[in-house]
Each structure stands twice: as C-alpha cells, then as structure tokens.
Amino acid sequence: MSDSSDTASFSVEFVLGEKYKQKQLERRRRIGINSSSGNSGREDDEIVPRSVGYTQWNCASVLLVSVFQIETLMPIVLCSCIGVVLSFHLGFLLEPDGVARLIKQNNLPTGWKFHILNSLIHVGPALWMAYLVSSCPSVDVALSDGLWASCLHLTWGLFQTKGTLLLDKVYAPMARWSWYAMWVTAVLSESLLTPWLF
C-alpha cells in the first residue's frame, strides 16, 4: 500500500473506528465492490465523495423556478424540497453520529456553521417554495406533481448508486435500513404528503 493509502486508512479508523471500517468493507464485498473498482485503488473508497448530491440539484431547481417564475414546475420543486428536508433530518434521528461522518466526508463546517448551512440548503428552500406556491393562486399541487418529484428523485438515486439506493459515497456511510427508511420517507412525503398539505 502507498503512504497516502495508509494515511487515509488511519484517518478512517481514527474518525469512524476500526469496527465500523470492517463493517463497511464487509458490506462492500457483499455488494461486489472492491478496492480495484475505483480509479484511486484506495481501500476506503466508500467514504470518498463521488458526485453532486441531490440537495444541490434541488437548490438549483429552486433558484430556476424562483428567477424565471416557472409556475408549472413550482409544485414539483416544492414536493422535492419537502422530501429532501424530511428525509435528511430523519437520517440524523436514525443515526445521530451520521452528522460527524457527513461533515468529515464532505469537508463541511462544524458546530453552529453546520446548522446555518443546513437551514440554508434544506429548510430554507422548503419554506421558500411553500411561500412561493401559496402566493401564486394559479398554482395547485396535484398528486401528479408529487409523483413526478418522486420519480425524479428515485431516478437520480438509482443512477448514482447503480440501483442500490445506498448513498454512502455521495453523503456519508450509513446502515442499509437507514437509507431505505430515508428513501421511503422522501417518496411518501413527495408523492402523498405535500400534495395533501397544499
């Protein structure tokens, strides 16, 4: 192994613990991922960010419909925002130590700065879109809007994870059941809860 691999491996062990690392490596073996599958050849590929998260796409959508006042997309983006904010916060209820892993993997600020960032990219867009939709009398949130939001979200997730819906590489390592619980929450809140509320 190279020195950089040793350093990265030590960092993982220090932050997440040897037991957690072994559990992740076992999971990688079960789903057919090995260190040679990535370009870096590192053992800790599962904690290296690989792509843009859905949150960034969601924020870009909010900006797009806000600037250009695209009323036909407003309900879909609102449904997506609600799914994002609810599933994100459910993740931290299920795995409170997930915040530390998310911060480490994505080089995010800590403490109160993290909470401000969370408010800006998760809570803020949902509140803004709720206001925008409520202030446009011609905009209704239909069940089809929620289904579109869910389909787009799921398509992104399936594409990013090659069908597993386990977003360890995008966000942070979490238990399989936690990811699936978050996905169920996102889909139900996008497709049913938001259309019902609005």
PDB file of C-alpha atoms in Angstrom:
ATOM      1  CA  MET A   1       0.000   0.000   0.000  1.00  0.00           C
ATOM      2  CA  SER A   2       1.125   3.544  -0.616  1.00  0.00           C
ATOM      3  CA  ASP A   3       1.700   6.125   2.123  1.00  0.00           C
ATOM      4  CA  SER A   4      -1.421   8.044   1.033  1.00  0.00           C
ATOM      5  CA  SER A   5      -3.498   4.874   1.368  1.00  0.00           C
ATOM      6  CA  ASP A   6      -2.065   4.260   4.840  1.00  0.00           C
ATOM      7  CA  THR A   7      -2.828   7.831   5.879  1.00  0.00           C
ATOM      8  CA  ALA A   8      -6.372   7.654   4.517  1.00  0.00           C
ATOM      9  CA  SER A   9      -6.910   4.295   6.204  1.00  0.00           C
ATOM     10  CA  PHE A  10      -5.647   5.675   9.525  1.00  0.00           C
ATOM     11  CA  SER A  11      -7.995   8.688   9.172  1.00  0.00           C
ATOM     12  CA  VAL A  12     -10.967   6.414   8.636  1.00  0.00           C
ATOM     13  CA  GLU A  13     -10.017   4.281  11.615  1.00  0.00           C
ATOM     14  CA  PHE A  14      -9.477   7.340  13.795  1.00  0.00           C
ATOM     15  CA  VAL A  15     -12.777   9.022  12.905  1.00  0.00           C
ATOM     16  CA  LEU A  16     -15.078   6.053  12.462  1.00  0.00           C
ATOM     17  CA  GLY A  17     -13.320   3.299  14.390  1.00  0.00           C
ATOM     18  CA  GLU A  18     -11.818   0.034  13.219  1.00  0.00           C
ATOM     19  CA  LYS A  19     -15.035  -1.906  13.833  1.00  0.00           C
ATOM     20  CA  TYR A  20     -17.041   0.453  11.626  1.00  0.00           C
ATOM     21  CA  LYS A  21     -14.418   0.262   8.879  1.00  0.00           C
ATOM     22  CA  GLN A  22     -14.531  -3.538   8.923  1.00  0.00           C
ATOM     23  CA  LYS A  23     -18.324  -3.460   8.698  1.00  0.00           C
ATOM     24  CA  GLN A  24     -18.118  -1.163   5.656  1.00  0.00           C
ATOM     25  CA  LEU A  25     -15.523  -3.378   3.967  1.00  0.00           C
ATOM     26  CA  GLU A  26     -17.710  -6.450   4.559  1.00  0.00           C
ATOM     27  CA  ARG A  27     -20.682  -4.625   3.055  1.00  0.00           C
ATOM     28  CA  ARG A  28     -18.597  -3.636   0.038  1.00  0.00           C
ATOM     29  CA  ARG A  29     -17.617  -7.261  -0.510  1.00  0.00           C
ATOM     30  CA  ARG A  30     -21.257  -8.381  -0.288  1.00  0.00           C
ATOM     31  CA  ILE A  31     -22.380  -5.945  -2.971  1.00  0.00           C
ATOM     32  CA  GLY A  32     -19.377  -6.650  -5.184  1.00  0.00           C
ATOM     33  CA  ILE A  33     -17.251  -3.532  -4.650  1.00  0.00           C
ATOM     34  CA  ASN A  34     -13.516  -3.933  -4.203  1.00  0.00           C
ATOM     35  CA  SER A  35     -10.625  -1.527  -3.994  1.00  0.00           C
ATOM     36  CA  SER A  36      -9.703  -2.131  -7.629  1.00  0.00           C
ATOM     37  CA  SER A  37     -13.135  -0.969  -8.839  1.00  0.00           C
ATOM     38  CA  GLY A  38     -12.336   2.692  -8.254  1.00  0.00           C
ATOM     39  CA  ASN A  39      -9.746   4.784 -10.002  1.00  0.00           C
ATOM     40  CA  SER A  40      -7.881   5.536  -6.787  1.00  0.00           C
ATOM     41  CA  GLY A  41      -7.402   1.928  -5.658  1.00  0.00           C
ATOM     42  CA  ARG A  42      -7.924   3.008  -2.055  1.00  0.00           C
ATOM     43  CA  GLU A  43      -9.472   0.674   0.489  1.00  0.00           C
ATOM     44  CA  ASP A  44     -11.711   3.414   1.847  1.00  0.00           C
ATOM     45  CA  ASP A  45     -13.466   4.232  -1.444  1.00  0.00           C
ATOM     46  CA  GLU A  46     -16.802   4.095   0.360  1.00  0.00           C
ATOM     47  CA  ILE A  47     -16.092   7.340   2.176  1.00  0.00           C
ATOM     48  CA  VAL A  48     -14.868   9.371  -0.783  1.00  0.00           C
ATOM     49  CA  PRO A  49     -17.405  11.777  -2.254  1.00  0.00           C
ATOM     50  CA  ARG A  50     -18.087  10.910  -5.873  1.00  0.00           C
ATOM     51  CA  SER A  51     -20.771  13.213  -7.218  1.00  0.00           C
ATOM     52  CA  VAL A  52     -23.103  16.119  -6.694  1.00  0.00           C
ATOM     53  CA  GLY A  53     -25.795  15.372  -4.123  1.00  0.00           C
ATOM     54  CA  TYR A  54     -29.499  15.684  -4.776  1.00  0.00           C
ATOM     55  CA  THR A  55     -29.581  18.680  -2.416  1.00  0.00           C
ATOM     56  CA  GLN A  56     -27.510  20.705  -4.893  1.00  0.00           C
ATOM     57  CA  TRP A  57     -29.827  19.770  -7.767  1.00  0.00           C
ATOM     58  CA  ASN A  58     -32.796  20.653  -5.588  1.00  0.00           C
ATOM     59  CA  CYS A  59     -31.353  24.081  -4.712  1.00  0.00           C
ATOM     60  CA  ALA A  60     -30.625  24.716  -8.395  1.00  0.00           C
ATOM     61  CA  SER A  61     -34.257  23.867  -9.199  1.00  0.00           C
ATOM     62  CA  VAL A  62     -35.491  26.284  -6.528  1.00  0.00           C
ATOM     63  CA  LEU A  63     -33.318  29.025  -7.986  1.00  0.00           C
ATOM     64  CA  LEU A  64     -34.519  28.275 -11.525  1.00  0.00           C
ATOM     65  CA  VAL A  65     -38.247  28.378 -10.751  1.00  0.00           C
ATOM     66  CA  SER A  66     -37.816  31.405  -8.492  1.00  0.00           C
ATOM     67  CA  VAL A  67     -35.900  33.509 -11.002  1.00  0.00           C
ATOM     68  CA  PHE A  68     -37.941  32.557 -14.062  1.00  0.00           C
ATOM     69  CA  GLN A  69     -41.286  32.109 -12.250  1.00  0.00           C
ATOM     70  CA  ILE A  70     -41.971  28.750 -13.934  1.00  0.00           C
ATOM     71  CA  GLU A  71     -45.369  28.001 -12.435  1.00  0.00           C
ATOM     72  CA  THR A  72     -45.687  24.531 -13.969  1.00  0.00           C
ATOM     73  CA  LEU A  73     -42.528  23.382 -12.143  1.00  0.00           C
ATOM     74  CA  MET A  74     -43.206  25.083  -8.810  1.00  0.00           C
ATOM     75  CA  PRO A  75     -45.353  22.256  -7.366  1.00  0.00           C
ATOM     76  CA  ILE A  76     -42.833  19.591  -8.399  1.00  0.00           C
ATOM     77  CA  VAL A  77     -39.949  21.513  -6.836  1.00  0.00           C
ATOM     78  CA  LEU A  78     -41.983  22.093  -3.669  1.00  0.00           C
ATOM     79  CA  CYS A  79     -42.653  18.346  -3.359  1.00  0.00           C
ATOM     80  CA  SER A  80     -38.957  17.671  -3.882  1.00  0.00           C
ATOM     81  CA  CYS A  81     -37.973  20.215  -1.204  1.00  0.00           C
ATOM     82  CA  ILE A  82     -40.296  18.652   1.356  1.00  0.00           C
ATOM     83  CA  GLY A  83     -38.932  15.185   0.571  1.00  0.00           C
ATOM     84  CA  VAL A  84     -35.350  16.418   0.920  1.00  0.00           C
ATOM     85  CA  VAL A  85     -35.829  18.212   4.238  1.00  0.00           C
ATOM     86  CA  LEU A  86     -37.792  15.393   5.883  1.00  0.00           C
ATOM     87  CA  SER A  87     -35.565  12.541   4.728  1.00  0.00           C
ATOM     88  CA  PHE A  88     -32.367  14.446   5.581  1.00  0.00           C
ATOM     89  CA  HIS A  89     -33.444  15.101   9.152  1.00  0.00           C
ATOM     90  CA  LEU A  90     -34.807  11.585   9.591  1.00  0.00           C
ATOM     91  CA  GLY A  91     -31.291  10.347   8.812  1.00  0.00           C
ATOM     92  CA  PHE A  92     -29.925  12.183  11.822  1.00  0.00           C
ATOM     93  CA  LEU A  93     -32.670  10.848  14.061  1.00  0.00           C
ATOM     94  CA  LEU A  94     -31.844   7.315  12.948  1.00  0.00           C
ATOM     95  CA  GLU A  95     -28.067   7.757  13.139  1.00  0.00           C
ATOM     96  CA  PRO A  96     -27.075  10.772  15.274  1.00  0.00           C
ATOM     97  CA  ASP A  97     -23.365  10.138  14.617  1.00  0.00           C
ATOM     98  CA  GLY A  98     -24.108  10.490  10.902  1.00  0.00           C
ATOM     99  CA  VAL A  99     -23.597  14.253  11.203  1.00  0.00           C
ATOM    100  CA  ALA A 100     -19.922  13.763  12.078  1.00  0.00           C
ATOM    101  CA  ARG A 101     -19.450  11.379   9.146  1.00  0.00           C
ATOM    102  CA  LEU A 102     -21.229  13.753   6.745  1.00  0.00           C
ATOM    103  CA  ILE A 103     -19.096  16.684   7.898  1.00  0.00           C
ATOM    104  CA  LYS A 104     -15.877  14.677   7.582  1.00  0.00           C
ATOM    105  CA  GLN A 105     -16.625  13.153   4.190  1.00  0.00           C
ATOM    106  CA  ASN A 106     -17.833  16.363   2.569  1.00  0.00           C
ATOM    107  CA  ASN A 107     -15.494  18.787   4.339  1.00  0.00           C
ATOM    108  CA  LEU A 108     -18.401  20.774   5.802  1.00  0.00           C
ATOM    109  CA  PRO A 109     -18.215  23.372   8.577  1.00  0.00           C
ATOM    110  CA  THR A 110     -18.854  22.213  12.136  1.00  0.00           C
ATOM    111  CA  GLY A 111     -20.927  23.484  15.051  1.00  0.00           C
ATOM    112  CA  TRP A 112     -23.321  26.371  14.518  1.00  0.00           C
ATOM    113  CA  LYS A 113     -21.950  26.930  10.990  1.00  0.00           C
ATOM    114  CA  PHE A 114     -23.192  23.472  10.009  1.00  0.00           C
ATOM    115  CA  HIS A 115     -26.672  24.273  11.340  1.00  0.00           C
ATOM    116  CA  ILE A 116     -26.758  27.546   9.420  1.00  0.00           C
ATOM    117  CA  LEU A 117     -25.727  25.706   6.244  1.00  0.00           C
ATOM    118  CA  ASN A 118     -28.383  23.061   6.916  1.00  0.00           C
ATOM    119  CA  SER A 119     -31.024  25.771   7.282  1.00  0.00           C
ATOM    120  CA  LEU A 120     -29.922  27.459   4.068  1.00  0.00           C
ATOM    121  CA  ILE A 121     -29.836  24.382   1.833  1.00  0.00           C
ATOM    122  CA  HIS A 122     -32.533  22.154   3.355  1.00  0.00           C
ATOM    123  CA  VAL A 123     -35.053  24.085   5.453  1.00  0.00           C
ATOM    124  CA  GLY A 124     -34.844  27.409   3.587  1.00  0.00           C
ATOM    125  CA  PRO A 125     -35.716  26.083   0.123  1.00  0.00           C
ATOM    126  CA  ALA A 126     -38.714  24.154   1.502  1.00  0.00           C
ATOM    127  CA  LEU A 127     -40.058  27.234   3.300  1.00  0.00           C
ATOM    128  CA  TRP A 128     -39.392  29.464   0.286  1.00  0.00           C
ATOM    129  CA  MET A 129     -41.147  27.100  -2.136  1.00  0.00           C
ATOM    130  CA  ALA A 130     -44.095  26.741   0.251  1.00  0.00           C
ATOM    131  CA  TYR A 131     -44.394  30.524   0.304  1.00  0.00           C
ATOM    132  CA  LEU A 132     -43.994  30.801  -3.477  1.00  0.00           C
ATOM    133  CA  VAL A 133     -46.647  28.161  -4.207  1.00  0.00           C
ATOM    134  CA  SER A 134     -49.045  29.595  -1.628  1.00  0.00           C
ATOM    135  CA  SER A 135     -48.669  33.109  -3.044  1.00  0.00           C
ATOM    136  CA  CYS A 136     -49.479  32.029  -6.613  1.00  0.00           C
ATOM    137  CA  PRO A 137     -53.244  31.469  -6.864  1.00  0.00           C
ATOM    138  CA  SER A 138     -52.886  29.744 -10.225  1.00  0.00           C
ATOM    139  CA  VAL A 139     -50.543  27.080  -8.809  1.00  0.00           C
ATOM    140  CA  ASP A 140     -52.028  23.895  -7.349  1.00  0.00           C
ATOM    141  CA  VAL A 141     -50.081  20.917  -6.101  1.00  0.00           C
ATOM    142  CA  ALA A 142     -51.582  17.805  -7.662  1.00  0.00           C
ATOM    143  CA  LEU A 143     -50.837  14.179  -6.951  1.00  0.00           C
ATOM    144  CA  SER A 144     -49.127  14.002 -10.355  1.00  0.00           C
ATOM    145  CA  ASP A 145     -46.682  16.730  -9.235  1.00  0.00           C
ATOM    146  CA  GLY A 146     -45.716  14.651  -6.225  1.00  0.00           C
ATOM    147  CA  LEU A 147     -45.305  11.560  -8.383  1.00  0.00           C
ATOM    148  CA  TRP A 148     -43.060  13.483 -10.792  1.00  0.00           C
ATOM    149  CA  ALA A 149     -40.914  14.693  -7.887  1.00  0.00           C
ATOM    150  CA  SER A 150     -40.625  11.154  -6.513  1.00  0.00           C
ATOM    151  CA  CYS A 151     -39.764   9.728  -9.922  1.00  0.00           C
ATOM    152  CA  LEU A 152     -37.046  12.324 -10.493  1.00  0.00           C
ATOM    153  CA  HIS A 153     -35.608  11.785  -7.007  1.00  0.00           C
ATOM    154  CA  LEU A 154     -35.645   7.987  -7.340  1.00  0.00           C
ATOM    155  CA  THR A 155     -34.160   8.119 -10.840  1.00  0.00           C
ATOM    156  CA  TRP A 156     -31.301  10.242  -9.553  1.00  0.00           C
ATOM    157  CA  GLY A 157     -30.793   7.851  -6.609  1.00  0.00           C
ATOM    158  CA  LEU A 158     -30.855   4.723  -8.753  1.00  0.00           C
ATOM    159  CA  PHE A 159     -28.430   6.278 -11.234  1.00  0.00           C
ATOM    160  CA  GLN A 160     -25.997   7.462  -8.530  1.00  0.00           C
ATOM    161  CA  THR A 161     -25.960   4.133  -6.700  1.00  0.00           C
ATOM    162  CA  LYS A 162     -26.242   1.734  -9.639  1.00  0.00           C
ATOM    163  CA  GLY A 163     -29.562   0.534  -8.290  1.00  0.00           C
ATOM    164  CA  THR A 164     -28.795   0.076  -4.586  1.00  0.00           C
ATOM    165  CA  LEU A 165     -30.129   3.437  -3.287  1.00  0.00           C
ATOM    166  CA  LEU A 166     -27.291   3.412  -0.739  1.00  0.00           C
ATOM    167  CA  LEU A 167     -25.768   6.895  -0.896  1.00  0.00           C
ATOM    168  CA  ASP A 168     -22.671   6.282   1.222  1.00  0.00           C
ATOM    169  CA  LYS A 169     -20.370   7.688  -1.463  1.00  0.00           C
ATOM    170  CA  VAL A 170     -22.457  10.799  -2.016  1.00  0.00           C
ATOM    171  CA  TYR A 171     -23.220  11.772   1.590  1.00  0.00           C
ATOM    172  CA  ALA A 172     -21.852   9.543   4.368  1.00  0.00           C
ATOM    173  CA  PRO A 173     -21.756   5.853   5.296  1.00  0.00           C
ATOM    174  CA  MET A 174     -24.989   4.746   6.956  1.00  0.00           C
ATOM    175  CA  ALA A 175     -26.746   1.459   7.631  1.00  0.00           C
ATOM    176  CA  ARG A 176     -28.726  -0.004   4.742  1.00  0.00           C
ATOM    177  CA  TRP A 177     -32.006   0.148   6.681  1.00  0.00           C
ATOM    178  CA  SER A 178     -31.396   3.843   7.434  1.00  0.00           C
ATOM    179  CA  TRP A 179     -31.031   4.648   3.743  1.00  0.00           C
ATOM    180  CA  TYR A 180     -34.171   2.722   2.875  1.00  0.00           C
ATOM    181  CA  ALA A 181     -36.142   4.418   5.665  1.00  0.00           C
ATOM    182  CA  MET A 182     -34.998   7.798   4.352  1.00  0.00           C
ATOM    183  CA  TRP A 183     -35.985   6.858   0.792  1.00  0.00           C
ATOM    184  CA  VAL A 184     -39.445   5.720   1.895  1.00  0.00           C
ATOM    185  CA  THR A 185     -39.861   8.996   3.796  1.00  0.00           C
ATOM    186  CA  ALA A 186     -38.750  11.043   0.791  1.00  0.00           C
ATOM    187  CA  VAL A 187     -41.034   9.249  -1.657  1.00  0.00           C
ATOM    188  CA  LEU A 188     -44.100   9.334   0.607  1.00  0.00           C
ATOM    189  CA  SER A 189     -43.629  12.968   1.544  1.00  0.00           C
ATOM    190  CA  GLU A 190     -43.073  13.979  -2.088  1.00  0.00           C
ATOM    191  CA  SER A 191     -45.838  11.929  -3.654  1.00  0.00           C
ATOM    192  CA  LEU A 192     -48.555  11.991  -0.972  1.00  0.00           C
ATOM    193  CA  LEU A 193     -47.885  14.325   1.961  1.00  0.00           C
ATOM    194  CA  THR A 194     -47.064  17.507   0.031  1.00  0.00           C
ATOM    195  CA  PRO A 195     -49.998  17.273  -2.420  1.00  0.00           C
ATOM    196  CA  TRP A 196     -52.282  16.612   0.550  1.00  0.00           C
ATOM    197  CA  LEU A 197     -50.946  19.598   2.516  1.00  0.00           C
ATOM    198  CA  PHE A 198     -51.055  22.037  -0.400  1.00  0.00           C
TER     199      PHE A 198
END
